[in-house]
PDB file of C-alpha atoms in Angstrom:
ATOM      1  CA  MET A  14      42.406  30.630 -71.488  1.00 77.00           C
ATOM      2  CA  LEU A  15      44.770  32.190 -68.967  1.00 84.00           C
ATOM      3  CA  PRO A  16      41.982  32.900 -66.441  1.00 87.00           C
ATOM      4  CA  GLY A  17      41.044  29.214 -66.560  1.00 87.00           C
ATOM      5  CA  PHE A  18      44.588  28.146 -65.738  1.00 88.00           C
ATOM      6  CA  VAL A  19      44.811  30.746 -62.956  1.00 89.00           C
ATOM      7  CA  GLY A  20      41.507  29.469 -61.498  1.00 89.00           C
ATOM      8  CA  LEU A  21      42.685  25.870 -61.675  1.00 88.00           C
ATOM      9  CA  GLY A  22      45.965  26.807 -60.018  1.00 89.00           C
ATOM     10  CA  LEU A  23      44.143  28.606 -57.196  1.00 88.00           C
ATOM     11  CA  ALA A  24      41.744  25.688 -56.754  1.00 86.00           C
ATOM     12  CA  VAL A  25      44.672  23.326 -56.261  1.00 87.00           C
ATOM     13  CA  ALA A  26      47.150  25.639 -54.531  1.00 91.00           C
ATOM     14  CA  GLY A  27      44.613  27.233 -52.162  1.00 89.00           C
ATOM     15  CA  PRO A  28      43.745  24.112 -50.182  1.00 90.00           C
ATOM     16  CA  VAL A  29      47.399  23.007 -50.173  1.00 91.00           C
ATOM     17  CA  LEU A  30      48.480  26.379 -48.743  1.00 91.00           C
ATOM     18  CA  VAL A  31      45.725  26.199 -46.116  1.00 90.00           C
ATOM     19  CA  LEU A  32      46.862  22.687 -45.099  1.00 91.00           C
ATOM     20  CA  ILE A  33      50.496  23.824 -44.869  1.00 92.00           C
ATOM     21  CA  SER A  34      49.588  26.807 -42.705  1.00 92.00           C
ATOM     22  CA  LEU A  35      47.418  24.622 -40.437  1.00 91.00           C
ATOM     23  CA  TYR A  36      50.258  22.127 -40.114  1.00 90.00           C
ATOM     24  CA  ARG A  37      52.712  24.889 -39.178  1.00 93.00           C
ATOM     25  CA  ALA A  38      50.291  26.417 -36.657  1.00 92.00           C
ATOM     26  CA  LEU A  39      48.803  23.287 -35.033  1.00 91.00           C
ATOM     27  CA  GLY A  40      51.011  20.431 -36.160  1.00 92.00           C
ATOM     28  CA  VAL A  41      49.530  17.055 -37.099  1.00 93.00           C
ATOM     29  CA  VAL A  42      46.217  17.939 -35.396  1.00 93.00           C
ATOM     30  CA  GLY A  43      45.849  20.958 -37.724  1.00 92.00           C
ATOM     31  CA  LEU A  44      46.666  18.838 -40.742  1.00 91.00           C
ATOM     32  CA  VAL A  45      44.092  16.187 -39.791  1.00 93.00           C
ATOM     33  CA  LEU A  46      41.508  18.891 -39.032  1.00 93.00           C
ATOM     34  CA  GLY A  47      42.161  20.566 -42.405  1.00 92.00           C
ATOM     35  CA  VAL A  48      41.877  17.297 -44.331  1.00 93.00           C
ATOM     36  CA  ALA A  49      38.616  16.474 -42.509  1.00 94.00           C
ATOM     37  CA  VAL A  50      37.143  19.889 -43.361  1.00 92.00           C
ATOM     38  CA  LEU A  51      38.217  19.567 -47.009  1.00 91.00           C
ATOM     39  CA  ALA A  52      36.754  16.043 -47.220  1.00 93.00           C
ATOM     40  CA  ALA A  53      33.444  17.221 -45.727  1.00 94.00           C
ATOM     41  CA  ALA A  54      33.321  20.146 -48.173  1.00 92.00           C
ATOM     42  CA  ALA A  55      34.019  17.768 -51.064  1.00 91.00           C
ATOM     43  CA  VAL A  56      31.181  15.437 -50.006  1.00 93.00           C
ATOM     44  CA  VAL A  57      28.715  18.332 -49.665  1.00 93.00           C
ATOM     45  CA  GLY A  58      29.816  19.760 -53.013  1.00 91.00           C
ATOM     46  CA  LEU A  59      29.453  16.400 -54.730  1.00 91.00           C
ATOM     47  CA  ARG A  60      25.947  15.858 -53.366  1.00 90.00           C
ATOM     48  CA  TRP A  61      24.905  19.359 -54.403  1.00 88.00           C
ATOM     49  CA  ARG A  62      26.348  18.827 -57.884  1.00 89.00           C
ATOM     50  CA  ARG A  63      24.551  15.475 -58.311  1.00 86.00           C
ATOM     51  CA  ALA A  64      21.239  17.012 -57.234  1.00 83.00           C
ATOM     52  CA  ALA A  65      21.736  19.925 -59.635  1.00 83.00           C
ATOM     53  CA  ALA A  66      22.568  17.522 -62.486  1.00 84.00           C
ATOM     54  CA  ARG A  67      19.491  15.415 -61.662  1.00 81.00           C
ATOM     55  CA  ARG A  68      17.272  18.515 -61.740  1.00 81.00           C
ATOM     56  CA  ARG A  69      18.780  19.651 -65.051  1.00 82.00           C
ATOM     57  CA  GLY A  70      17.879  16.204 -66.369  1.00 83.00           C
ATOM     58  CA  GLY A  71      14.232  16.744 -65.381  1.00 87.00           C
ATOM     59  CA  ILE A  72      14.066  14.614 -62.227  1.00 90.00           C
ATOM     60  CA  TYR A  73      12.805  16.277 -59.028  1.00 92.00           C
ATOM     61  CA  THR A  74      12.040  15.079 -55.519  1.00 92.00           C
ATOM     62  CA  PRO A  75       8.716  15.979 -53.859  1.00 93.00           C
ATOM     63  CA  ALA A  76      10.580  18.330 -51.493  1.00 92.00           C
ATOM     64  CA  GLU A  77      12.221  20.118 -54.424  1.00 91.00           C
ATOM     65  CA  LEU A  78       8.850  20.524 -56.132  1.00 91.00           C
ATOM     66  CA  ALA A  79       7.261  21.886 -52.970  1.00 91.00           C
ATOM     67  CA  ALA A  80       9.927  24.588 -52.747  1.00 91.00           C
ATOM     68  CA  LEU A  81       9.200  25.911 -56.264  1.00 91.00           C
ATOM     69  CA  ASP A  82       7.197  29.028 -57.006  1.00 90.00           C
ATOM     70  CA  GLU A  83       5.141  29.364 -60.193  1.00 90.00           C
ATOM     71  CA  HIS A  84       8.136  30.360 -62.350  1.00 91.00           C
ATOM     72  CA  GLY A  85      10.317  27.632 -60.828  1.00 92.00           C
ATOM     73  CA  LEU A  86       7.566  25.110 -61.564  1.00 94.00           C
ATOM     74  CA  ALA A  87       7.523  26.302 -65.177  1.00 94.00           C
ATOM     75  CA  ALA A  88      11.291  25.785 -65.444  1.00 94.00           C
ATOM     76  CA  ALA A  89      10.931  22.311 -63.919  1.00 94.00           C
ATOM     77  CA  ALA A  90       8.084  21.417 -66.319  1.00 95.00           C
ATOM     78  CA  GLU A  91      10.202  22.634 -69.238  1.00 95.00           C
ATOM     79  CA  ARG A  92      13.033  20.304 -68.195  1.00 94.00           C
ATOM     80  CA  MET A  93      10.641  17.392 -67.675  1.00 94.00           C
ATOM     81  CA  LEU A  94       9.090  17.920 -71.117  1.00 94.00           C
ATOM     82  CA  GLN A  95      12.557  18.041 -72.684  1.00 94.00           C
ATOM     83  CA  ARG A  96      13.421  14.832 -70.830  1.00 93.00           C
ATOM     84  CA  ASP A  97      10.327  13.249 -72.424  1.00 91.00           C
ATOM     85  CA  GLY A  98      11.467  14.318 -75.922  1.00 92.00           C
ATOM     86  CA  TRP A  99       9.450  17.514 -76.416  1.00 93.00           C
ATOM     87  CA  HIS A 100      10.877  20.691 -77.967  1.00 96.00           C
ATOM     88  CA  VAL A 101       9.823  23.463 -75.573  1.00 95.00           C
ATOM     89  CA  ILE A 102       9.507  27.226 -75.995  1.00 94.00           C
ATOM     90  CA  ALA A 103       8.727  29.540 -73.073  1.00 92.00           C
ATOM     91  CA  MET A 104       5.931  31.946 -73.980  1.00 90.00           C
ATOM     92  CA  PRO A 105       5.047  34.005 -70.895  1.00 87.00           C
ATOM     93  CA  ASP A 106       1.577  35.530 -70.925  1.00 81.00           C
ATOM     94  CA  ALA A 107       1.154  38.816 -69.021  1.00 82.00           C
ATOM     95  CA  GLY A 108       3.939  37.901 -66.592  1.00 82.00           C
ATOM     96  CA  ARG A 109       2.568  34.409 -65.968  1.00 88.00           C
ATOM     97  CA  PRO A 110       4.672  31.461 -67.138  1.00 92.00           C
ATOM     98  CA  ARG A 111       3.405  29.502 -70.110  1.00 93.00           C
ATOM     99  CA  LEU A 112       5.055  26.885 -72.312  1.00 95.00           C
ATOM    100  CA  TYR A 113       4.500  25.709 -75.858  1.00 95.00           C
ATOM    101  CA  ALA A 114       5.831  22.250 -76.683  1.00 95.00           C
ATOM    102  CA  ARG A 115       5.964  20.057 -79.764  1.00 94.00           C
ATOM    103  CA  ASP A 116       6.992  16.401 -79.920  1.00 90.00           C
ATOM    104  CA  PRO A 117       8.571  14.569 -82.886  1.00 90.00           C
ATOM    105  CA  GLY A 118       5.144  13.129 -83.748  1.00 87.00           C
ATOM    106  CA  GLY A 119       3.687  16.599 -84.274  1.00 88.00           C
ATOM    107  CA  ARG A 120       1.597  16.835 -81.100  1.00 89.00           C
ATOM    108  CA  GLN A 121       1.448  20.315 -79.623  1.00 93.00           C
ATOM    109  CA  LEU A 122       1.026  21.315 -76.002  1.00 92.00           C
ATOM    110  CA  ASP A 123      -0.003  24.622 -74.491  1.00 92.00           C
ATOM    111  CA  VAL A 124       1.089  24.382 -70.848  1.00 93.00           C
ATOM    112  CA  ALA A 125      -0.238  26.792 -68.226  1.00 92.00           C
ATOM    113  CA  PHE A 126       0.450  26.880 -64.488  1.00 92.00           C
ATOM    114  CA  ARG A 127      -1.846  27.536 -61.614  1.00 86.00           C
ATOM    115  CA  PRO A 128      -0.730  28.321 -58.081  1.00 79.00           C
ATOM    116  CA  ALA A 129      -2.156  25.913 -55.516  1.00 71.00           C
ATOM    117  CA  ASN A 130      -3.742  28.748 -53.567  1.00 64.00           C
ATOM    118  CA  GLU A 131      -5.337  30.604 -56.499  1.00 57.00           C
ATOM    119  CA  THR A 132      -9.084  31.148 -56.553  1.00 45.00           C
ATOM    120  CA  ARG A 133     -11.188  32.764 -59.259  1.00 45.00           C
ATOM    121  CA  ALA A 134     -14.302  34.857 -59.114  1.00 40.00           C
ATOM    122  CA  ASP A 135     -15.624  33.603 -62.469  1.00 45.00           C
ATOM    123  CA  GLU A 136     -18.150  30.797 -62.010  1.00 43.00           C
ATOM    124  CA  ASP A 137     -17.069  29.090 -65.234  1.00 46.00           C
ATOM    125  CA  ALA A 138     -13.434  28.907 -64.135  1.00 46.00           C
ATOM    126  CA  PRO A 139     -12.064  26.438 -61.607  1.00 44.00           C
ATOM    127  CA  THR A 140     -12.338  27.575 -58.016  1.00 43.00           C
ATOM    128  CA  ARG A 141      -9.487  25.444 -56.756  1.00 42.00           C
ATOM    129  CA  VAL A 142      -6.590  23.653 -58.182  1.00 39.00           C
ATOM    130  CA  ALA A 143      -6.447  20.198 -60.332  1.00 41.00           C
ATOM    131  CA  PRO A 144      -4.988  15.384 -62.131  1.00 42.00           C
ATOM    132  CA  LEU A 145      -3.751  14.597 -65.688  1.00 43.00           C
ATOM    133  CA  ARG A 146      -7.169  13.487 -66.741  1.00 42.00           C
ATOM    134  CA  GLU A 147      -8.601  13.840 -70.172  1.00 43.00           C
ATOM    135  CA  ALA A 148     -11.435  16.172 -69.486  1.00 42.00           C
ATOM    136  CA  GLY A 149     -13.056  16.523 -72.872  1.00 41.00           C
ATOM    137  CA  ARG A 150     -12.659  16.070 -76.575  1.00 43.00           C
ATOM    138  CA  PRO A 151      -9.658  17.519 -78.441  1.00 45.00           C
ATOM    139  CA  ALA A 152      -9.788  21.218 -79.112  1.00 46.00           C
ATOM    140  CA  VAL A 153     -10.642  22.432 -82.600  1.00 48.00           C
ATOM    141  CA  ASP A 154      -7.040  23.527 -83.238  1.00 59.00           C
ATOM    142  CA  HIS A 155      -5.712  20.102 -82.056  1.00 73.00           C
ATOM    143  CA  LEU A 156      -3.616  21.888 -79.451  1.00 86.00           C
ATOM    144  CA  ILE A 157      -3.525  19.887 -76.227  1.00 89.00           C
ATOM    145  CA  ARG A 158      -3.923  22.228 -73.304  1.00 90.00           C
ATOM    146  CA  VAL A 159      -2.351  21.192 -69.995  1.00 92.00           C
ATOM    147  CA  VAL A 160      -2.860  23.000 -66.701  1.00 92.00           C
ATOM    148  CA  ILE A 161      -0.299  22.132 -64.027  1.00 92.00           C
ATOM    149  CA  SER A 162      -0.720  22.793 -60.337  1.00 91.00           C
ATOM    150  CA  GLN A 163       0.970  21.580 -57.188  1.00 91.00           C
ATOM    151  CA  GLY A 164      -2.413  21.407 -55.497  1.00 89.00           C
ATOM    152  CA  SER A 165      -5.469  19.271 -56.236  1.00 87.00           C
ATOM    153  CA  TYR A 166      -8.484  19.893 -58.446  1.00 87.00           C
ATOM    154  CA  SER A 167     -12.072  19.939 -57.365  1.00 86.00           C
ATOM    155  CA  ARG A 168     -14.984  18.388 -59.217  1.00 88.00           C
ATOM    156  CA  THR A 169     -15.849  21.888 -60.419  1.00 88.00           C
ATOM    157  CA  ASP A 170     -12.377  22.196 -61.937  1.00 85.00           C
ATOM    158  CA  VAL A 171     -12.735  18.916 -63.797  1.00 86.00           C
ATOM    159  CA  LEU A 172     -16.190  19.905 -65.074  1.00 87.00           C
ATOM    160  CA  TRP A 173     -14.826  23.275 -66.211  1.00 85.00           C
ATOM    161  CA  ALA A 174     -11.979  21.528 -68.075  1.00 83.00           C
ATOM    162  CA  SER A 175     -14.395  19.081 -69.724  1.00 83.00           C
ATOM    163  CA  ARG A 176     -16.445  21.993 -71.098  1.00 83.00           C
ATOM    164  CA  GLN A 177     -13.316  23.556 -72.616  1.00 80.00           C
ATOM    165  CA  GLY A 178     -12.409  20.567 -74.802  1.00 76.00           C
ATOM    166  CA  GLY A 179      -8.880  19.165 -74.978  1.00 78.00           C
ATOM    167  CA  VAL A 180      -7.859  20.415 -71.527  1.00 87.00           C
ATOM    168  CA  HIS A 181      -5.833  18.104 -69.282  1.00 89.00           C
ATOM    169  CA  LEU A 182      -5.338  18.798 -65.604  1.00 90.00           C
ATOM    170  CA  VAL A 183      -2.154  17.738 -63.801  1.00 91.00           C
ATOM    171  CA  ASP A 184      -2.475  17.843 -60.020  1.00 91.00           C
ATOM    172  CA  GLY A 185       0.257  17.700 -57.392  1.00 91.00           C
ATOM    173  CA  HIS A 186       0.163  13.899 -57.074  1.00 92.00           C
ATOM    174  CA  GLN A 187       0.571  13.325 -60.807  1.00 93.00           C
ATOM    175  CA  LEU A 188       3.162  16.092 -60.959  1.00 93.00           C
ATOM    176  CA  GLN A 189       5.263  14.195 -58.403  1.00 94.00           C
ATOM    177  CA  HIS A 190       5.073  11.020 -60.524  1.00 94.00           C
ATOM    178  CA  TRP A 191       6.019  12.977 -63.635  1.00 93.00           C
ATOM    179  CA  ALA A 192       8.907  14.659 -61.799  1.00 93.00           C
ATOM    180  CA  ALA A 193      10.158  11.278 -60.555  1.00 92.00           C
ATOM    181  CA  GLY A 194      10.634  10.085 -64.147  1.00 90.00           C
ATOM    182  CA  THR A 195       7.250   8.823 -65.360  1.00 90.00           C
ATOM    183  CA  SER A 196       6.527  10.200 -68.833  1.00 89.00           C
ATOM    184  CA  LEU A 197       3.590  12.475 -69.466  1.00 86.00           C
ATOM    185  CA  GLU A 198       2.154   9.852 -71.840  1.00 86.00           C
ATOM    186  CA  ASP A 199       2.161   7.269 -69.035  1.00 87.00           C
ATOM    187  CA  LEU A 200       0.102   9.709 -66.970  1.00 85.00           C
ATOM    188  CA  GLY A 201      -2.633   9.767 -69.604  1.00 80.00           C
ATOM    189  CA  LEU A 202      -1.708  12.330 -72.269  1.00 77.00           C
ATOM    190  CA  PRO A 203      -3.368  11.177 -75.498  1.00 67.00           C
ATOM    191  CA  GLY A 204      -1.158   9.844 -78.285  1.00 58.00           C
TER     192      GLY A 204
END
């Protein structure tokens, strides 16, 4: 508890001591300059804190999404699923991010991520990246599989997903809507 009080004291006393020293060195001009710098720092800090709180709540801007790598996208998808009421468990697969999610109604999701620039040599696999579209009947195990990418999916990707059964593709456009606050169900996830 003592370190907390010491930190609070330094947070209050530090700026006051800086303002006093500026006032002694430069007079009123130093005091005004110090207050202006502290006010600017407070505004920047407040904006940063609001953006961080918004992201923790599962809301992202398109620019924030674009800056994410595959693991950052997985963390963002985890927060967005939690925002939508899903219980999420991270289950990485061979170093690649993967999520398992369950909602209160018992639906289960297996969420995989695909980099926008990934290509595959296998003819049966998508060659580019892919929209939350139901692309087939539910899988035998009733697990809804979702593949998320910041890119777009080709017709080949959609055909591949339809042959798998129960695979849903979320492309960059739908990902932006989901990140802005639209629920996954509103994007077409079956109930």
